[in-house]
């Protein structure tokens, strides 16, 4: 077998392994954004195609933030389209505003508190988290999922979300506080 | 003592579980989506490989033509072909059009005989 064909086969295997490893979490992220599995599947497929077309030749270490950059772009587009549609369909469906002023002291976690999910067990905890994540604004949710779940560092998360590292920290801070408050309500 | 953000570990575990427990149909759809994306990559790779081969073949043919078929370079100028058997001075005259060669064998025979006759 020619050398370039061997290399192509190896590259395909690596790409396959990467996509296989990330696809389920990507689907769940898209589901949190769309609340619809079919639409989520379409978005993930689009993201895979665009990632392979544009970034497959990049170094493997760069793939996670680049894949999520593509997916995040798809989710943002979907969100924008949905907002426009919603604005036309219904004027009484206010969109959440990421930039709402919050009192950081009032929303700061209690250092003595072990955490809201500690009180929830099994499916209850999963459902509570699911609902709380769906209620988050898109940017806050993405910051939480990319940093906490996907394990990207701040710089890679900023790359994926196409924003500054400071914005990532702000979105994450707000997401953590909002999730904590939402999950506290399940007590 | 647990840190305030420890609940995020539990959140991560719950999210992992939700991703692992997808139904078979969804997993199959994801697999198809991945294969489609990889097929695009394979097509692009194959296309690039084919074009590389074509380019290499064309370059080889061009090189062979230059190396083993030198007349091709000067094919448009028959006089230059004949100049290969001439002295440099004759070649220059030929190139200037001042010397014409003839195809008549009698002329060459006469020329040779004349040379022998003149010693």
mmCIF file of C-alpha atoms in Angstrom:
data_model
loop_
_atom_site.group_PDB
_atom_site.id
_atom_site.type_symbol
_atom_site.label_atom_id
_atom_site.label_comp_id
_atom_site.label_asym_id
_atom_site.label_seq_id
_atom_site.Cartn_x
_atom_site.Cartn_y
_atom_site.Cartn_z
ATOM 1 C CA UNK A 1 0.000 0.000 0.000
ATOM 2 C CA UNK A 2 1.476 3.437 -0.914
ATOM 3 C CA UNK A 3 2.726 5.515 1.957
ATOM 4 C CA UNK A 4 0.268 8.361 1.358
ATOM 5 C CA UNK A 5 -2.632 5.900 1.480
ATOM 6 C CA UNK A 6 -1.388 4.529 4.783
ATOM 7 C CA UNK A 7 -1.149 8.062 6.122
ATOM 8 C CA UNK A 8 -4.650 8.869 4.873
ATOM 9 C CA UNK A 9 -6.003 5.749 6.548
ATOM 10 C CA UNK A 10 -4.306 6.621 9.827
ATOM 11 C CA UNK A 11 -5.591 10.192 9.652
ATOM 12 C CA UNK A 12 -9.100 8.893 9.044
ATOM 13 C CA UNK A 13 -8.852 6.588 12.048
ATOM 14 C CA UNK A 14 -7.703 9.452 14.251
ATOM 15 C CA UNK A 15 -10.499 11.679 12.999
ATOM 16 C CA UNK A 16 -13.018 8.889 13.492
ATOM 17 C CA UNK A 17 -11.800 8.354 17.049
ATOM 18 C CA UNK A 18 -12.022 12.041 17.855
ATOM 19 C CA UNK A 19 -15.539 12.453 16.464
ATOM 20 C CA UNK A 20 -16.678 9.222 18.122
ATOM 21 C CA UNK A 21 -15.393 10.535 21.433
ATOM 22 C CA UNK A 22 -17.066 13.903 21.200
ATOM 23 C CA UNK A 23 -20.322 13.200 19.336
ATOM 24 C CA UNK A 24 -22.528 12.189 22.275
ATOM 25 C CA UNK A 25 -21.602 15.156 24.385
ATOM 26 C CA UNK A 26 -22.041 17.382 21.330
ATOM 27 C CA UNK A 27 -25.530 15.994 20.858
ATOM 28 C CA UNK A 28 -26.447 16.667 24.471
ATOM 29 C CA UNK A 29 -25.115 20.238 24.157
ATOM 30 C CA UNK A 30 -27.207 20.760 21.042
ATOM 31 C CA UNK A 31 -30.216 19.262 22.825
ATOM 32 C CA UNK A 32 -29.837 21.698 25.701
ATOM 33 C CA UNK A 33 -29.852 24.517 23.152
ATOM 34 C CA UNK A 34 -32.710 23.308 20.960
ATOM 35 C CA UNK A 35 -34.741 21.097 23.295
ATOM 36 C CA UNK A 36 -35.312 18.964 20.212
ATOM 37 C CA UNK A 37 -33.380 15.812 19.371
ATOM 38 C CA UNK A 38 -33.961 15.932 15.617
ATOM 39 C CA UNK A 39 -32.714 19.481 15.361
ATOM 40 C CA UNK A 40 -29.832 18.627 17.657
ATOM 41 C CA UNK A 41 -28.826 15.709 15.422
ATOM 42 C CA UNK A 42 -28.929 17.959 12.349
ATOM 43 C CA UNK A 43 -26.760 20.558 14.056
ATOM 44 C CA UNK A 44 -24.214 17.981 15.176
ATOM 45 C CA UNK A 45 -24.045 16.523 11.672
ATOM 46 C CA UNK A 46 -23.533 19.993 10.197
ATOM 47 C CA UNK A 47 -20.833 20.668 12.756
ATOM 48 C CA UNK A 48 -19.045 17.390 11.941
ATOM 49 C CA UNK A 49 -19.085 18.118 8.207
ATOM 50 C CA UNK A 50 -17.862 21.686 8.641
ATOM 51 C CA UNK A 51 -15.191 20.601 11.095
ATOM 52 C CA UNK A 52 -13.860 17.915 8.759
ATOM 53 C CA UNK A 53 -13.914 20.256 5.763
ATOM 54 C CA UNK A 54 -12.161 23.120 7.519
ATOM 55 C CA UNK A 55 -10.074 21.792 10.350
ATOM 56 C CA UNK A 56 -9.220 18.126 9.772
ATOM 57 C CA UNK A 57 -5.737 19.077 8.603
ATOM 58 C CA UNK A 58 -5.020 21.024 11.790
ATOM 59 C CA UNK A 59 -2.930 19.473 14.571
ATOM 60 C CA UNK A 60 -4.907 16.922 16.567
ATOM 61 C CA UNK A 61 -4.377 18.852 19.799
ATOM 62 C CA UNK A 62 -6.329 21.765 18.304
ATOM 63 C CA UNK A 63 -9.356 19.667 17.356
ATOM 64 C CA UNK A 64 -11.449 19.948 20.571
ATOM 65 C CA UNK A 65 -11.682 23.765 20.672
ATOM 66 C CA UNK A 66 -12.062 23.923 16.884
ATOM 67 C CA UNK A 67 -14.852 21.347 16.814
ATOM 68 C CA UNK A 68 -16.668 23.184 19.577
ATOM 69 C CA UNK A 69 -16.090 26.459 17.784
ATOM 70 C CA UNK A 70 -17.963 25.041 14.802
ATOM 71 C CA UNK A 71 -20.707 23.552 16.973
ATOM 72 C CA UNK A 72 -21.031 26.732 19.019
ATOM 73 C CA UNK A 73 -21.376 28.703 15.809
ATOM 74 C CA UNK A 74 -24.196 26.386 14.684
ATOM 75 C CA UNK A 75 -25.918 26.676 18.049
ATOM 76 C CA UNK A 76 -25.626 30.463 18.015
ATOM 77 C CA UNK A 77 -27.089 30.615 14.498
ATOM 78 C CA UNK A 78 -29.936 28.347 15.532
ATOM 79 C CA UNK A 79 -30.548 30.462 18.618
ATOM 80 C CA UNK A 80 -30.568 33.676 16.565
ATOM 81 C CA UNK A 81 -32.982 32.252 14.008
ATOM 82 C CA UNK A 82 -35.210 30.956 16.759
ATOM 83 C CA UNK A 83 -35.232 34.323 18.500
ATOM 84 C CA UNK A 84 -36.247 36.115 15.314
ATOM 85 C CA UNK A 85 -38.992 33.554 14.728
ATOM 86 C CA UNK A 86 -40.158 33.868 18.301
ATOM 87 C CA UNK A 87 -40.213 37.645 18.115
ATOM 88 C CA UNK A 88 -42.520 37.445 15.164
ATOM 89 C CA UNK A 89 -44.696 34.723 16.606
ATOM 90 C CA UNK A 90 -45.009 35.987 20.103
ATOM 91 C CA UNK A 91 -44.156 39.248 21.752
ATOM 92 C CA UNK A 92 -44.732 37.865 25.247
ATOM 93 C CA UNK A 93 -41.777 35.431 25.205
ATOM 94 C CA UNK A 94 -38.907 37.485 26.622
ATOM 95 C CA UNK A 95 -35.418 36.280 25.897
ATOM 96 C CA UNK A 96 -33.017 35.887 28.774
ATOM 97 C CA UNK A 97 -30.370 38.575 28.941
ATOM 98 C CA UNK A 98 -26.803 37.507 29.698
ATOM 99 C CA UNK A 99 -25.892 41.007 30.708
ATOM 100 C CA UNK A 100 -28.507 41.422 33.456
ATOM 101 C CA UNK A 101 -26.977 43.016 36.509
ATOM 102 C CA UNK A 102 -26.492 40.602 39.380
ATOM 103 C CA UNK A 103 -25.329 41.160 42.885
ATOM 104 C CA UNK A 104 -22.273 38.867 43.164
ATOM 105 C CA UNK A 105 -22.451 38.837 46.955
ATOM 106 C CA UNK A 106 -26.089 37.832 46.983
ATOM 107 C CA UNK A 107 -25.479 35.070 44.459
ATOM 108 C CA UNK A 108 -22.145 33.848 45.791
ATOM 109 C CA UNK A 109 -22.169 30.248 47.059
ATOM 110 C CA UNK A 110 -22.123 29.600 50.777
ATOM 111 C CA UNK A 111 -18.668 28.193 51.611
ATOM 112 C CA UNK A 112 -20.220 25.786 54.096
ATOM 113 C CA UNK A 113 -22.665 24.365 51.560
ATOM 114 C CA UNK A 114 -21.751 21.022 49.966
ATOM 115 C CA UNK A 115 -23.764 21.741 46.831
ATOM 116 C CA UNK A 116 -27.299 21.458 45.537
ATOM 117 C CA UNK A 117 -26.887 18.164 43.696
ATOM 118 C CA UNK A 118 -25.747 16.413 46.849
ATOM 119 C CA UNK A 119 -29.346 16.304 48.005
ATOM 120 C CA UNK A 120 -30.694 14.897 44.785
ATOM 121 C CA UNK A 121 -30.273 11.284 43.899
ATOM 122 C CA UNK A 122 -30.447 9.282 40.694
ATOM 123 C CA UNK A 123 -32.854 10.389 37.997
ATOM 124 C CA UNK A 124 -34.151 13.285 40.048
ATOM 125 C CA UNK A 125 -30.730 14.864 40.047
ATOM 126 C CA UNK A 126 -30.284 14.279 36.330
ATOM 127 C CA UNK A 127 -33.671 15.770 35.500
ATOM 128 C CA UNK A 128 -33.123 18.740 37.777
ATOM 129 C CA UNK A 129 -29.785 19.462 36.162
ATOM 130 C CA UNK A 130 -31.315 19.012 32.716
ATOM 131 C CA UNK A 131 -34.048 21.539 33.412
ATOM 132 C CA UNK A 132 -31.669 24.004 35.038
ATOM 133 C CA UNK A 133 -29.245 23.837 32.103
ATOM 134 C CA UNK A 134 -32.026 24.372 29.569
ATOM 135 C CA UNK A 135 -33.105 27.488 31.426
ATOM 136 C CA UNK A 136 -29.665 29.065 31.229
ATOM 137 C CA UNK A 137 -28.909 31.662 28.552
ATOM 138 C CA UNK A 138 -26.967 30.115 25.661
ATOM 139 C CA UNK A 139 -23.613 31.747 26.407
ATOM 140 C CA UNK A 140 -23.707 30.869 30.089
ATOM 141 C CA UNK A 141 -24.687 27.291 29.315
ATOM 142 C CA UNK A 142 -21.929 26.927 26.724
ATOM 143 C CA UNK A 143 -19.348 28.318 29.132
ATOM 144 C CA UNK A 144 -20.461 25.841 31.784
ATOM 145 C CA UNK A 145 -20.581 22.829 29.451
ATOM 146 C CA UNK A 146 -17.278 23.572 27.730
ATOM 147 C CA UNK A 147 -15.373 24.372 30.915
ATOM 148 C CA UNK A 148 -16.915 21.996 33.429
ATOM 149 C CA UNK A 149 -18.076 19.083 31.288
ATOM 150 C CA UNK A 150 -15.860 19.152 28.213
ATOM 151 C CA UNK A 151 -12.850 20.149 30.311
ATOM 152 C CA UNK A 152 -11.531 22.844 27.986
ATOM 153 C CA UNK A 153 -9.324 25.426 29.652
ATOM 154 C CA UNK A 154 -10.280 29.098 29.641
ATOM 155 C CA UNK A 155 -8.263 29.889 26.504
ATOM 156 C CA UNK A 156 -9.745 26.973 24.523
ATOM 157 C CA UNK A 157 -13.227 27.835 25.722
ATOM 158 C CA UNK A 158 -12.661 31.407 24.550
ATOM 159 C CA UNK A 159 -11.578 30.030 21.165
ATOM 160 C CA UNK A 160 -14.660 27.832 20.975
ATOM 161 C CA UNK A 161 -17.002 30.646 21.974
ATOM 162 C CA UNK A 162 -15.183 33.284 19.920
ATOM 163 C CA UNK A 163 -14.891 35.686 22.819
ATOM 164 C CA UNK A 164 -12.304 36.872 25.303
ATOM 165 C CA UNK A 165 -11.145 34.887 28.304
ATOM 166 C CA UNK A 166 -12.690 37.494 30.595
ATOM 167 C CA UNK A 167 -16.075 36.905 29.013
ATOM 168 C CA UNK A 168 -15.698 33.160 29.526
ATOM 169 C CA UNK A 169 -15.044 33.705 33.229
ATOM 170 C CA UNK A 170 -18.018 36.046 33.537
ATOM 171 C CA UNK A 171 -20.364 33.646 31.731
ATOM 172 C CA UNK A 172 -19.129 30.730 33.821
ATOM 173 C CA UNK A 173 -19.522 32.636 37.071
ATOM 174 C CA UNK A 174 -23.086 33.529 36.206
ATOM 175 C CA UNK A 175 -23.844 30.007 35.039
ATOM 176 C CA UNK A 176 -22.560 28.461 38.258
ATOM 177 C CA UNK A 177 -24.610 30.824 40.379
ATOM 178 C CA UNK A 178 -27.741 30.422 38.282
ATOM 179 C CA UNK A 179 -27.436 26.618 38.349
ATOM 180 C CA UNK A 180 -26.889 26.618 42.067
ATOM 181 C CA UNK A 181 -29.972 28.736 42.613
ATOM 182 C CA UNK A 182 -32.085 26.647 40.260
ATOM 183 C CA UNK A 183 -30.988 23.390 41.851
ATOM 184 C CA UNK A 184 -31.527 24.736 45.354
ATOM 185 C CA UNK A 185 -35.179 25.090 44.449
ATOM 186 C CA UNK A 186 -35.357 21.291 44.108
ATOM 187 C CA UNK A 187 -34.600 20.796 47.741
ATOM 188 C CA UNK B 1 -13.955 19.614 53.838
ATOM 189 C CA UNK B 2 -15.717 19.874 50.520
ATOM 190 C CA UNK B 3 -15.161 22.927 48.404
ATOM 191 C CA UNK B 4 -18.168 24.975 47.260
ATOM 192 C CA UNK B 5 -17.743 23.901 43.606
ATOM 193 C CA UNK B 6 -17.588 20.165 44.333
ATOM 194 C CA UNK B 7 -21.143 19.786 43.139
ATOM 195 C CA UNK B 8 -19.814 20.359 39.634
ATOM 196 C CA UNK B 9 -18.146 16.927 39.822
ATOM 197 C CA UNK B 10 -21.550 15.403 40.417
ATOM 198 C CA UNK B 11 -22.982 17.503 37.599
ATOM 199 C CA UNK B 12 -20.246 16.207 35.296
ATOM 200 C CA UNK B 13 -21.025 12.622 36.259
ATOM 201 C CA UNK B 14 -24.731 13.142 35.601
ATOM 202 C CA UNK B 15 -24.023 14.689 32.221
ATOM 203 C CA UNK B 16 -21.689 11.821 31.327
ATOM 204 C CA UNK B 17 -24.399 9.345 32.255
ATOM 205 C CA UNK B 18 -26.962 11.161 30.123
ATOM 206 C CA UNK B 19 -24.591 11.046 27.139
ATOM 207 C CA UNK B 20 -23.850 7.359 27.609
ATOM 208 C CA UNK B 21 -27.466 6.295 27.899
ATOM 209 C CA UNK B 22 -28.648 7.431 24.490
ATOM 210 C CA UNK B 23 -31.073 5.122 22.708
ATOM 211 C CA UNK B 24 -29.906 2.887 19.885
ATOM 212 C CA UNK B 25 -31.603 4.875 17.130
ATOM 213 C CA UNK B 26 -29.872 8.074 18.200
ATOM 214 C CA UNK B 27 -26.498 6.366 18.441
ATOM 215 C CA UNK B 28 -27.050 4.985 14.950
ATOM 216 C CA UNK B 29 -27.885 8.459 13.618
ATOM 217 C CA UNK B 30 -24.724 9.830 15.193
ATOM 218 C CA UNK B 31 -22.717 7.041 13.618
ATOM 219 C CA UNK B 32 -24.197 7.806 10.199
ATOM 220 C CA UNK B 33 -23.443 11.508 10.619
ATOM 221 C CA UNK B 34 -19.843 10.706 11.510
ATOM 222 C CA UNK B 35 -19.452 8.352 8.537
ATOM 223 C CA UNK B 36 -20.839 11.038 6.224
ATOM 224 C CA UNK B 37 -18.324 13.555 7.519
ATOM 225 C CA UNK B 38 -15.473 11.059 7.152
ATOM 226 C CA UNK B 39 -16.606 10.244 3.609
ATOM 227 C CA UNK B 40 -16.197 13.908 2.702
ATOM 228 C CA UNK B 41 -12.670 13.772 4.049
ATOM 229 C CA UNK B 42 -11.945 10.549 2.139
ATOM 230 C CA UNK B 43 -13.228 12.047 -1.125
ATOM 231 C CA UNK B 44 -11.068 15.109 -0.675
ATOM 232 C CA UNK B 45 -8.063 12.956 0.170
ATOM 233 C CA UNK B 46 -8.622 10.675 -2.814
ATOM 234 C CA UNK B 47 -9.094 13.639 -5.105
ATOM 235 C CA UNK B 48 -5.865 15.177 -3.901
ATOM 236 C CA UNK B 49 -4.040 11.870 -4.345
ATOM 237 C CA UNK B 50 -5.329 11.440 -7.898
ATOM 238 C CA UNK B 51 -4.302 14.973 -8.836
ATOM 239 C CA UNK B 52 -0.875 14.426 -7.276
ATOM 240 C CA UNK B 53 -0.428 11.297 -9.375
ATOM 241 C CA UNK B 54 -1.537 13.093 -12.524
ATOM 242 C CA UNK B 55 0.844 15.948 -11.852
ATOM 243 C CA UNK B 56 3.737 13.565 -11.187
ATOM 244 C CA UNK B 57 2.974 11.637 -14.397
ATOM 245 C CA UNK B 58 2.831 14.830 -16.448
ATOM 246 C CA UNK B 59 6.111 16.042 -14.989
ATOM 247 C CA UNK B 60 7.765 12.679 -15.707
ATOM 248 C CA UNK B 61 6.568 12.695 -19.309
ATOM 249 C CA UNK B 62 7.785 16.241 -19.817
ATOM 250 C CA UNK B 63 11.194 15.351 -18.381
ATOM 251 C CA UNK B 64 11.442 12.251 -20.542
ATOM 252 C CA UNK B 65 10.574 14.268 -23.631
ATOM 253 C CA UNK B 66 13.323 16.743 -22.895
ATOM 254 C CA UNK B 67 15.942 14.112 -22.071
ATOM 255 C CA UNK B 68 15.312 11.420 -24.672
ATOM 256 C CA UNK B 69 13.810 13.393 -27.512
ATOM 257 C CA UNK B 70 16.095 16.379 -27.984
ATOM 258 C CA UNK B 71 14.902 16.960 -31.554
ATOM 259 C CA UNK B 72 11.550 17.917 -30.164
ATOM 260 C CA UNK B 73 13.020 21.082 -28.767
ATOM 261 C CA UNK B 74 14.106 22.209 -32.219
ATOM 262 C CA UNK B 75 11.502 20.460 -34.309
ATOM 263 C CA UNK B 76 10.223 23.732 -35.694
ATOM 264 C CA UNK B 77 13.644 24.523 -37.259
ATOM 265 C CA UNK B 78 14.928 21.730 -39.604
ATOM 266 C CA UNK B 79 17.996 23.716 -40.416
ATOM 267 C CA UNK B 80 19.042 23.599 -36.790
ATOM 268 C CA UNK B 81 18.766 19.785 -36.855
ATOM 269 C CA UNK B 82 21.283 19.619 -39.681
ATOM 270 C CA UNK B 83 23.528 22.025 -37.851
ATOM 271 C CA UNK B 84 24.366 19.295 -35.345
ATOM 272 C CA UNK B 85 26.630 17.669 -38.013
ATOM 273 C CA UNK B 86 28.225 20.883 -39.060
ATOM 274 C CA UNK B 87 31.161 22.852 -37.786
ATOM 275 C CA UNK B 88 30.292 25.798 -35.525
ATOM 276 C CA UNK B 89 31.119 28.229 -38.319
ATOM 277 C CA UNK B 90 28.840 26.451 -40.775
ATOM 278 C CA UNK B 91 26.136 26.254 -38.194
ATOM 279 C CA UNK B 92 26.280 30.012 -37.768
ATOM 280 C CA UNK B 93 26.115 30.545 -41.522
ATOM 281 C CA UNK B 94 23.229 28.137 -41.733
ATOM 282 C CA UNK B 95 21.420 29.902 -38.960
ATOM 283 C CA UNK B 96 21.896 33.195 -40.826
ATOM 284 C CA UNK B 97 20.512 31.658 -44.023
ATOM 285 C CA UNK B 98 23.787 32.208 -45.911
ATOM 286 C CA UNK B 99 24.379 28.498 -46.509
ATOM 287 C CA UNK B 100 21.888 26.214 -48.084
ATOM 288 C CA UNK B 101 22.147 22.448 -48.111
ATOM 289 C CA UNK B 102 20.990 20.450 -51.054
ATOM 290 C CA UNK B 103 19.426 17.048 -51.149
ATOM 291 C CA UNK B 104 21.139 16.066 -54.377
ATOM 292 C CA UNK B 105 23.531 13.089 -53.782
ATOM 293 C CA UNK B 106 25.374 13.869 -57.024
ATOM 294 C CA UNK B 107 26.483 17.140 -55.556
ATOM 295 C CA UNK B 108 28.070 15.423 -52.560
ATOM 296 C CA UNK B 109 29.645 12.793 -54.785
ATOM 297 C CA UNK B 110 31.152 15.507 -56.961
ATOM 298 C CA UNK B 111 32.364 17.358 -53.899
ATOM 299 C CA UNK B 112 34.083 14.249 -52.506
ATOM 300 C CA UNK B 113 35.631 13.419 -55.872
ATOM 301 C CA UNK B 114 36.858 16.950 -56.259
ATOM 302 C CA UNK B 115 38.469 16.792 -52.817
ATOM 303 C CA UNK B 116 40.246 13.546 -53.701
ATOM 304 C CA UNK B 117 41.303 14.956 -57.041
ATOM 305 C CA UNK B 118 42.768 18.033 -55.414
ATOM 306 C CA UNK B 119 44.587 15.946 -52.878
#
